[in-house]
Amino acid sequence: MKILVGVTGCIALYKVAELVSSLRKSGNELKIVMTQSAQRLVSKDLFSAVGNCEVYTDSDAFEIKNGFIPHTELSKWPDVLVIAPATANTIAKIAHGIADNLLTMICLAYSGDKKLLVPAMNYRMYENAATQSNLQVLRDRGWWVLEPSIGHLACGEFGKGRYPENEIVQEAIEILGSEKLLRGMKLLVTAGPTWESIDPVRIISNRSSGKMGYEIAKVAVRLGASVTLISGPTCLKTPHFVDEVVKVESAQQMFDAVIQRLEQMNAVIMAAAVADYTPVSASESKIKKDSQQLSISLKKTIDILKHIGEQKKDKILVGFAVETDFLEEYAKEKLVKKNLDMIVANKVQAMGSDQNDVIIFKKDGTVKRVGPDEKSRIALAILSELAELWNRS
Ligand code: CTP
């Protein structure tokens, strides 16, 4: 992706050096434009080195070489235009069409719709009615304005104005730069294991880490879906920009959470490893180790996917099959038995790993093998198949 980063004179620009470095490591092509105030805080050489790219400043604004007019050419170059950090002053200029430096000239000449603003400033400057109204003007003109976070500010005060985590800024850039294959889709994704309670201390669970489901949720947002993530217990960070994250423990809680939201959804991906059995009753107090052997009676949980499949109407249903043996046979059997549109078959070794290796079976008989690869790329492959079904429906 080609990303033009405009850097303005806010102390938080030292954090943007890290963003630039991370964007470069992710394989993006960068160009950076710094204002004079930004250059007072740090040399352009730092950004040039961490971004492995050209850094333009106001002295380049009128350096027309071989027909290259910097502000117009630079305004046509990027897939995504980002201003981070964006000071109140630069925000005000862009909102009012003032073009008195290279960066604001580029903003005035930019006609694309992938533009991100990351305000960072003292909280009183941020809350000032002038700044708020300028930000609203920019939102109305199609800028995505990221909310600053609340916390300690460079000036020693506390409030809303902190530069957000770079992870959030980078994810916003990814979202802006991704093709919207799932535009308009309301997608429910389940992830992780479930915990079935034996007593207040012990549970029955499985080895699912939740990584596959979380990657699916994250990539689906990038592709333009409105995502609800229903997750069993995991150690993972909640993905940014999903509409809703619902944390559950047991299979029954996951069932209730899914059913409660099902009506509004266009598609469901059940990536969760739902427990098939749960104790008939959970002990209210801790079971003591008095006997040499202990038996726990288990009863079947409700099969959420099968239940949805029986009454699915026009929803697209995607299941997973984790197997040790006869992977393809069992997966195809589940595709039919649960009335699915697509099933993703993966080996049990994928559980907990960052990689996966899958076979995707569709109801129409098509089969696709993907991997071994990072779960994020496997997620993209699964969602591209989902997009194909979505565009067909
Ligand atoms: N699933 C579900 N509810 C359950 C069990 C499984 O919705 N109580 C879903 C899983 O999320 C997955 C699919 O069904 O998408 C297949 O799960 P899997 O454990 O592979 O198969 P099961 O149907 O449970 O059958 P078995 O354990 O006998 O292989």
Short mmCIF file of C-alpha atoms and ligand atoms in Angstrom, two decimals:
data_model
loop_
_atom_site.label_atom_id
_atom_site.label_comp_id
_atom_site.label_asym_id
_atom_site.label_seq_id
_atom_site.Cartn_x
_atom_site.Cartn_y
_atom_site.Cartn_z
CA MET A 1 0.00 0.00 0.00
CA LYS A 2 1.25 3.54 -0.75
CA ILE A 3 0.87 5.71 2.35
CA LEU A 4 1.61 9.42 2.63
CA VAL A 5 2.13 10.41 6.26
CA GLY A 6 1.82 14.10 7.16
CA VAL A 7 3.62 14.87 10.42
CA THR A 8 2.81 18.09 12.29
CA GLY A 9 4.36 19.76 15.32
CA CYS A 10 2.97 17.89 18.30
CA ILE A 11 5.20 16.23 20.92
CA ALA A 12 3.51 12.90 20.10
CA LEU A 13 5.36 12.83 16.79
CA TYR A 14 8.04 10.67 18.41
CA LYS A 15 5.39 7.94 18.52
CA VAL A 16 4.77 8.40 14.80
CA ALA A 17 8.40 7.44 14.12
CA GLU A 18 7.47 4.04 15.50
CA LEU A 19 4.30 3.94 13.38
CA VAL A 20 6.32 4.73 10.27
CA SER A 21 8.82 2.00 11.12
CA SER A 22 6.03 -0.52 11.65
CA LEU A 23 4.26 0.47 8.41
CA ARG A 24 7.52 -0.01 6.55
CA LYS A 25 8.12 -3.43 8.14
CA SER A 26 4.62 -4.48 7.04
CA GLY A 27 5.72 -3.92 3.44
CA ASN A 28 4.12 -0.54 2.73
CA GLU A 29 5.65 2.16 0.56
CA LEU A 30 5.87 5.50 2.31
CA LYS A 31 6.36 9.18 1.67
CA ILE A 32 6.45 11.66 4.53
CA VAL A 33 5.68 15.35 4.64
CA MET A 34 6.74 17.37 7.69
CA THR A 35 5.62 20.83 8.68
CA GLN A 36 8.10 23.42 9.97
CA SER A 37 6.91 22.94 13.57
CA ALA A 38 7.45 19.19 13.27
CA GLN A 39 10.99 19.83 12.05
CA ARG A 40 11.67 22.00 15.08
CA LEU A 41 11.04 18.95 17.25
CA VAL A 42 12.91 16.34 15.24
CA SER A 43 15.11 16.14 12.16
CA LYS A 44 13.62 14.83 8.92
CA ASP A 45 16.52 12.38 8.75
CA LEU A 46 14.98 10.33 11.55
CA PHE A 47 11.77 9.79 9.56
CA SER A 48 13.69 9.18 6.37
CA ALA A 49 15.72 6.46 8.07
CA VAL A 50 12.90 4.67 9.89
CA GLY A 51 10.59 4.89 6.89
CA ASN A 52 13.29 4.20 4.30
CA CYS A 53 11.64 6.89 2.23
CA GLU A 54 11.74 10.46 1.04
CA VAL A 55 10.72 13.17 3.48
CA TYR A 56 9.35 16.39 2.01
CA THR A 57 9.32 19.75 3.77
CA ASP A 58 8.19 23.26 2.93
CA SER A 59 11.48 23.99 1.19
CA ASP A 60 10.46 21.36 -1.41
CA ALA A 61 7.09 23.01 -2.05
CA PHE A 62 8.24 25.08 -5.00
CA GLU A 63 11.13 22.88 -6.17
CA ILE A 64 9.66 22.01 -9.54
CA LYS A 65 11.98 19.47 -11.17
CA ASN A 66 11.33 17.91 -14.60
CA GLY A 67 7.68 18.88 -14.42
CA PHE A 68 7.22 17.38 -10.91
CA ILE A 69 5.10 19.86 -9.01
CA PRO A 70 5.40 18.54 -5.45
CA HIS A 71 1.97 19.28 -3.97
CA THR A 72 -0.10 18.08 -6.92
CA GLU A 73 2.05 15.03 -7.64
CA LEU A 74 2.18 14.04 -3.96
CA SER A 75 -1.59 14.48 -3.64
CA LYS A 76 -2.12 11.94 -6.45
CA TRP A 77 0.39 9.40 -5.16
CA PRO A 78 -1.03 7.69 -2.04
CA ASP A 79 -3.61 4.96 -1.54
CA VAL A 80 -4.10 6.36 1.96
CA LEU A 81 -3.38 9.86 3.29
CA VAL A 82 -2.68 10.02 7.02
CA ILE A 83 -1.98 13.03 9.21
CA ALA A 84 -0.42 11.89 12.48
CA PRO A 85 -0.18 13.62 14.80
CA ALA A 86 -2.55 16.33 13.62
CA THR A 87 -2.32 19.59 15.59
CA ALA A 88 -5.30 21.89 16.17
CA ASN A 89 -3.62 24.41 13.86
CA THR A 90 -3.28 22.02 10.89
CA ILE A 91 -6.81 20.71 11.47
CA ALA A 92 -8.12 24.29 11.37
CA LYS A 93 -6.23 25.04 8.16
CA ILE A 94 -7.48 21.93 6.36
CA ALA A 95 -11.05 22.58 7.50
CA HIS A 96 -10.89 26.10 6.05
CA GLY A 97 -9.04 25.27 2.84
CA ILE A 98 -5.92 27.17 3.85
CA ALA A 99 -2.88 25.95 1.95
CA ASP A 100 0.13 27.80 3.35
CA ASN A 101 2.59 24.91 3.60
CA LEU A 102 3.34 21.76 1.63
CA LEU A 103 1.16 19.48 3.76
CA THR A 104 -1.94 21.68 3.66
CA MET A 105 -1.40 22.25 -0.09
CA ILE A 106 -1.41 18.46 -0.56
CA CYS A 107 -4.58 18.13 1.54
CA LEU A 108 -6.34 20.75 -0.57
CA ALA A 109 -5.29 19.00 -3.78
CA TYR A 110 -6.12 15.46 -2.53
CA SER A 111 -9.31 14.15 -4.11
CA GLY A 112 -9.32 10.59 -2.71
CA ASP A 113 -11.61 9.30 0.03
CA LYS A 114 -9.06 7.40 2.10
CA LYS A 115 -7.93 10.05 4.52
CA LEU A 116 -7.18 9.62 8.19
CA LEU A 117 -6.66 12.27 10.81
CA VAL A 118 -5.07 11.47 14.18
CA PRO A 119 -5.50 14.54 16.42
CA ALA A 120 -3.21 14.89 19.43
CA MET A 121 -2.99 17.99 21.60
CA ASN A 122 -3.65 19.47 25.03
CA TYR A 123 -7.18 18.53 26.15
CA ARG A 124 -8.38 22.15 26.36
CA MET A 125 -7.26 22.75 22.78
CA TYR A 126 -9.04 19.55 21.76
CA GLU A 127 -12.26 20.42 23.58
CA ASN A 128 -12.26 23.99 22.29
CA ALA A 129 -15.41 24.65 20.26
CA ALA A 130 -13.30 25.80 17.31
CA THR A 131 -11.39 22.50 17.15
CA GLN A 132 -14.55 20.44 17.63
CA SER A 133 -16.36 22.29 14.87
CA ASN A 134 -13.34 21.98 12.54
CA LEU A 135 -13.20 18.24 13.20
CA GLN A 136 -16.91 17.94 12.42
CA VAL A 137 -16.39 19.79 9.14
CA LEU A 138 -13.65 17.33 8.24
CA ARG A 139 -15.72 14.30 9.23
CA ASP A 140 -18.53 15.59 7.03
CA ARG A 141 -16.02 15.85 4.18
CA GLY A 142 -15.07 12.20 4.50
CA TRP A 143 -12.08 12.32 6.82
CA TRP A 144 -11.89 9.48 9.34
CA VAL A 145 -11.03 11.24 12.59
CA LEU A 146 -9.59 8.93 15.24
CA GLU A 147 -10.55 9.77 18.81
CA PRO A 148 -7.59 10.77 20.98
CA SER A 149 -7.29 8.75 24.15
CA ILE A 150 -7.65 10.03 27.69
CA GLY A 151 -4.55 10.18 29.87
CA HIS A 152 -1.46 12.10 30.88
CA LEU A 153 -0.48 14.70 28.30
CA ALA A 154 3.00 15.99 27.41
CA CYS A 155 2.22 19.29 29.18
CA GLY A 156 1.70 17.45 32.48
CA GLU A 157 -2.08 17.81 32.44
CA PHE A 158 -4.59 14.99 32.25
CA GLY A 159 -7.44 14.69 29.75
CA LYS A 160 -8.59 13.71 26.27
CA GLY A 161 -5.92 14.56 23.73
CA ARG A 162 -3.37 11.76 23.85
CA TYR A 163 -2.15 10.22 20.63
CA PRO A 164 -3.86 6.79 20.44
CA GLU A 165 -1.98 3.48 20.41
CA ASN A 166 -0.10 2.99 17.14
CA GLU A 167 -1.76 -0.41 16.80
CA ILE A 168 -5.11 1.39 16.46
CA VAL A 169 -3.74 3.91 13.95
CA GLN A 170 -2.15 1.15 11.86
CA GLU A 171 -5.36 -0.88 11.91
CA ALA A 172 -7.33 2.18 10.74
CA ILE A 173 -4.88 2.56 7.85
CA GLU A 174 -5.32 -1.16 6.99
CA ILE A 175 -9.10 -0.71 7.01
CA LEU A 176 -8.91 2.32 4.73
CA GLY A 177 -6.58 0.54 2.32
CA SER A 178 -8.52 -2.74 2.03
CA GLU A 179 -10.92 -3.63 -0.73
CA LYS A 180 -14.45 -3.70 0.66
CA LEU A 181 -15.39 -7.23 -0.38
CA LEU A 182 -17.91 -7.56 2.47
CA ARG A 183 -19.43 -4.08 2.30
CA GLY A 184 -22.87 -4.03 3.92
CA MET A 185 -22.58 -7.44 5.55
CA LYS A 186 -23.52 -7.93 9.20
CA LEU A 187 -21.32 -10.79 10.30
CA LEU A 188 -21.35 -12.77 13.52
CA VAL A 189 -18.12 -14.58 14.38
CA THR A 190 -17.63 -16.94 17.31
CA ALA A 191 -14.17 -17.76 18.63
CA GLY A 192 -12.26 -19.55 21.33
CA PRO A 193 -13.12 -22.49 23.56
CA THR A 194 -15.95 -22.74 26.05
CA TRP A 195 -15.54 -23.48 29.73
CA GLU A 196 -17.90 -26.01 31.27
CA SER A 197 -17.95 -25.73 35.01
CA ILE A 198 -17.27 -28.77 37.22
CA ASP A 199 -17.05 -26.80 40.45
CA PRO A 200 -16.06 -23.19 41.32
CA VAL A 201 -12.40 -24.08 40.65
CA ARG A 202 -12.41 -26.61 37.78
CA ILE A 203 -13.62 -26.61 34.23
CA ILE A 204 -13.77 -28.84 31.17
CA SER A 205 -12.42 -27.04 28.13
CA ASN A 206 -10.29 -27.62 25.01
CA ARG A 207 -7.06 -26.37 23.43
CA SER A 208 -8.59 -23.64 21.23
CA SER A 209 -6.72 -20.31 21.54
CA GLY A 210 -9.31 -18.26 19.65
CA LYS A 211 -6.66 -16.93 17.24
CA MET A 212 -8.40 -18.10 14.05
CA GLY A 213 -11.74 -16.54 15.01
CA TYR A 214 -10.13 -13.30 16.15
CA GLU A 215 -8.18 -13.01 12.88
CA ILE A 216 -11.41 -13.61 10.96
CA ALA A 217 -13.14 -10.84 12.93
CA LYS A 218 -10.25 -8.41 12.35
CA VAL A 219 -9.90 -9.09 8.64
CA ALA A 220 -13.70 -8.98 8.12
CA VAL A 221 -13.73 -5.44 9.53
CA ARG A 222 -10.98 -4.50 7.06
CA LEU A 223 -13.15 -5.89 4.26
CA GLY A 224 -16.06 -3.68 5.26
CA ALA A 225 -18.28 -6.00 7.34
CA SER A 226 -19.97 -4.90 10.58
CA VAL A 227 -18.68 -7.54 12.92
CA THR A 228 -20.01 -8.95 16.18
CA LEU A 229 -17.53 -11.20 17.94
CA ILE A 230 -18.77 -13.70 20.50
CA SER A 231 -15.80 -15.10 22.31
CA GLY A 232 -15.16 -17.83 24.82
CA PRO A 233 -12.34 -17.27 27.33
CA THR A 234 -9.05 -16.40 25.60
CA CYS A 235 -5.89 -14.41 26.38
CA LEU A 236 -6.20 -12.41 23.16
CA LYS A 237 -6.60 -8.65 22.84
CA THR A 238 -9.97 -7.57 21.55
CA PRO A 239 -9.71 -6.66 17.85
CA HIS A 240 -10.17 -2.94 17.11
CA PHE A 241 -13.19 -1.53 15.28
CA VAL A 242 -15.51 -4.55 15.70
CA ASP A 243 -19.06 -3.41 16.45
CA GLU A 244 -19.54 -5.55 19.54
CA VAL A 245 -17.50 -8.04 21.53
CA VAL A 246 -19.46 -10.39 23.76
CA LYS A 247 -17.48 -12.45 26.27
CA VAL A 248 -19.05 -15.73 27.32
CA GLU A 249 -17.87 -18.81 29.17
CA SER A 250 -20.09 -21.83 28.60
CA ALA A 251 -21.64 -23.41 25.50
CA GLN A 252 -25.07 -22.43 26.82
CA GLN A 253 -23.99 -18.77 27.21
CA MET A 254 -22.53 -18.82 23.70
CA PHE A 255 -25.80 -20.26 22.37
CA ASP A 256 -27.83 -17.54 24.14
CA ALA A 257 -25.52 -14.75 22.87
CA VAL A 258 -25.68 -16.06 19.29
CA ILE A 259 -29.45 -16.53 19.24
CA GLN A 260 -30.05 -13.08 20.73
CA ARG A 261 -28.20 -11.43 17.80
CA LEU A 262 -28.90 -13.85 14.99
CA GLU A 263 -31.89 -12.10 13.45
CA GLN A 264 -29.90 -9.00 12.39
CA MET A 265 -27.05 -11.00 10.82
CA ASN A 266 -26.40 -11.78 7.16
CA ALA A 267 -23.76 -14.39 7.89
CA VAL A 268 -22.40 -16.46 10.75
CA ILE A 269 -18.92 -17.99 11.06
CA MET A 270 -18.72 -20.49 13.91
CA ALA A 271 -14.98 -20.66 14.54
CA ALA A 272 -15.47 -21.41 18.24
CA ALA A 273 -14.55 -24.81 19.62
CA VAL A 274 -17.78 -25.30 21.52
CA ALA A 275 -17.69 -28.05 24.15
CA ASP A 276 -19.81 -31.00 23.08
CA TYR A 277 -20.45 -32.13 26.65
CA THR A 278 -20.98 -30.33 29.95
CA PRO A 279 -21.34 -31.67 33.50
CA VAL A 280 -24.90 -32.67 34.30
CA SER A 281 -24.61 -30.39 37.31
CA ALA A 282 -21.79 -28.22 38.58
CA SER A 283 -20.92 -28.60 42.26
CA GLU A 284 -21.48 -25.40 44.22
CA SER A 285 -18.48 -26.04 46.44
CA LYS A 286 -15.02 -27.27 45.60
CA ILE A 287 -14.89 -31.05 45.18
CA LYS A 288 -12.40 -32.50 47.70
CA LYS A 289 -10.06 -35.33 46.75
CA ASP A 290 -11.55 -37.87 49.14
CA SER A 291 -11.87 -40.83 46.77
CA GLN A 292 -9.36 -42.66 44.55
CA GLN A 293 -11.59 -42.30 41.51
CA LEU A 294 -14.04 -39.67 40.51
CA SER A 295 -16.72 -39.84 37.83
CA ILE A 296 -18.39 -36.80 36.41
CA SER A 297 -21.61 -37.30 34.50
CA LEU A 298 -21.76 -35.29 31.32
CA LYS A 299 -24.66 -34.32 29.09
CA LYS A 300 -24.58 -33.13 25.50
CA THR A 301 -24.57 -29.38 24.88
CA ILE A 302 -26.78 -27.92 22.22
CA ASP A 303 -25.12 -27.85 18.77
CA ILE A 304 -25.37 -24.12 18.01
CA LEU A 305 -24.47 -24.39 14.35
CA LYS A 306 -26.86 -27.26 13.69
CA HIS A 307 -29.62 -25.37 15.46
CA ILE A 308 -29.06 -22.27 13.26
CA GLY A 309 -28.77 -24.46 10.16
CA GLU A 310 -32.20 -25.95 10.78
CA GLN A 311 -33.87 -22.53 10.52
CA LYS A 312 -31.37 -20.48 8.56
CA LYS A 313 -33.47 -18.98 5.72
CA ASP A 314 -31.24 -16.61 3.72
CA LYS A 315 -28.26 -16.42 6.11
CA ILE A 316 -24.85 -17.61 5.01
CA LEU A 317 -23.57 -20.21 7.46
CA VAL A 318 -19.91 -21.16 7.82
CA GLY A 319 -18.63 -23.88 10.13
CA PHE A 320 -15.26 -25.28 11.11
CA ALA A 321 -14.26 -28.91 11.47
CA VAL A 322 -11.29 -29.86 13.62
CA GLU A 323 -10.33 -33.48 13.24
CA THR A 324 -7.53 -35.91 13.97
CA ASP A 325 -8.69 -38.48 11.36
CA PHE A 326 -10.66 -38.54 8.13
CA LEU A 327 -10.58 -34.73 7.97
CA GLU A 328 -12.15 -34.33 4.55
CA GLU A 329 -14.85 -36.99 5.02
CA TYR A 330 -16.00 -35.67 8.40
CA ALA A 331 -15.93 -32.06 7.20
CA LYS A 332 -18.09 -32.83 4.14
CA GLU A 333 -20.48 -34.80 6.36
CA LYS A 334 -20.82 -31.80 8.73
CA LEU A 335 -21.41 -29.44 5.78
CA VAL A 336 -24.53 -31.44 4.87
CA LYS A 337 -25.66 -32.44 8.37
CA LYS A 338 -25.57 -28.85 9.68
CA ASN A 339 -27.00 -27.32 6.48
CA LEU A 340 -23.97 -25.06 5.91
CA ASP A 341 -22.89 -23.02 2.90
CA MET A 342 -19.23 -23.55 3.62
CA ILE A 343 -17.03 -25.50 6.02
CA VAL A 344 -13.38 -24.95 6.86
CA ALA A 345 -11.57 -28.18 7.70
CA ASN A 346 -8.37 -27.97 9.72
CA LYS A 347 -6.14 -30.38 11.54
CA VAL A 348 -6.08 -30.44 15.31
CA GLN A 349 -2.43 -29.20 15.24
CA ALA A 350 -3.72 -25.74 14.21
CA MET A 351 -5.13 -25.24 17.72
CA GLY A 352 -3.04 -22.64 19.55
CA SER A 353 -0.70 -22.15 16.59
CA ASP A 354 -0.21 -18.87 14.64
CA GLN A 355 -0.40 -20.87 11.42
CA ASN A 356 -3.10 -22.93 9.82
CA ASP A 357 -3.54 -25.18 6.85
CA VAL A 358 -7.15 -25.58 5.71
CA ILE A 359 -9.46 -27.05 3.13
CA ILE A 360 -12.57 -25.02 2.34
CA PHE A 361 -15.58 -26.99 1.11
CA LYS A 362 -18.56 -25.14 -0.32
CA LYS A 363 -22.11 -26.42 -0.65
CA ASP A 364 -21.84 -26.15 -4.46
CA GLY A 365 -19.07 -28.76 -4.43
CA THR A 366 -16.07 -26.46 -4.90
CA VAL A 367 -13.00 -27.19 -2.82
CA LYS A 368 -10.07 -24.89 -2.03
CA ARG A 369 -6.87 -25.68 -0.15
CA VAL A 370 -5.10 -22.81 1.59
CA GLY A 371 -1.84 -22.80 3.54
CA PRO A 372 0.14 -23.55 5.51
CA ASP A 373 0.16 -19.83 6.21
CA GLU A 374 -0.33 -17.19 8.91
CA LYS A 375 -3.85 -17.25 10.34
CA SER A 376 -4.42 -13.67 9.10
CA ARG A 377 -3.88 -14.80 5.50
CA ILE A 378 -5.99 -17.92 6.04
CA ALA A 379 -8.71 -15.59 7.39
CA LEU A 380 -8.49 -13.50 4.22
CA ALA A 381 -8.85 -16.61 2.05
CA ILE A 382 -11.90 -17.80 4.02
CA LEU A 383 -13.50 -14.35 3.85
CA SER A 384 -12.82 -14.05 0.11
CA GLU A 385 -14.81 -17.28 -0.34
CA LEU A 386 -17.53 -15.83 1.89
CA ALA A 387 -17.53 -12.66 -0.24
CA GLU A 388 -18.06 -14.80 -3.30
CA LEU A 389 -21.17 -16.38 -1.69
CA TRP A 390 -22.36 -12.94 -0.51
CA ASN A 391 -22.09 -11.41 -3.97
CA ARG A 392 -23.93 -14.39 -5.42
CA SER A 393 -26.84 -14.10 -2.94
N1 CTP B 1 -20.39 -26.43 17.02
C1 CTP B 1 -21.47 -25.77 17.56
N2 CTP B 1 -22.01 -26.21 18.73
C2 CTP B 1 -21.53 -27.28 19.36
C3 CTP B 1 -20.42 -27.98 18.80
C4 CTP B 1 -19.88 -27.53 17.63
O1 CTP B 1 -21.92 -24.77 16.99
N3 CTP B 1 -22.07 -27.67 20.51
C5 CTP B 1 -19.83 -25.93 15.75
C6 CTP B 1 -18.37 -25.52 15.83
O2 CTP B 1 -18.26 -24.15 16.14
C7 CTP B 1 -17.86 -25.82 14.43
C8 CTP B 1 -18.72 -26.99 13.98
O3 CTP B 1 -19.86 -26.99 14.84
O4 CTP B 1 -18.09 -24.75 13.54
C9 CTP B 1 -18.06 -28.32 14.03
O5 CTP B 1 -17.50 -28.55 15.28
P1 CTP B 1 -16.67 -29.86 15.59
O6 CTP B 1 -16.28 -29.87 17.04
O7 CTP B 1 -15.61 -30.09 14.58
O8 CTP B 1 -17.72 -30.98 15.33
P2 CTP B 1 -18.94 -31.47 16.13
O9 CTP B 1 -20.16 -31.09 15.38
O10 CTP B 1 -18.87 -31.04 17.55
O11 CTP B 1 -18.78 -33.06 16.00
P3 CTP B 1 -17.64 -34.04 16.59
O12 CTP B 1 -17.15 -33.40 17.86
O13 CTP B 1 -18.35 -35.32 16.79
O14 CTP B 1 -16.59 -34.11 15.53
#
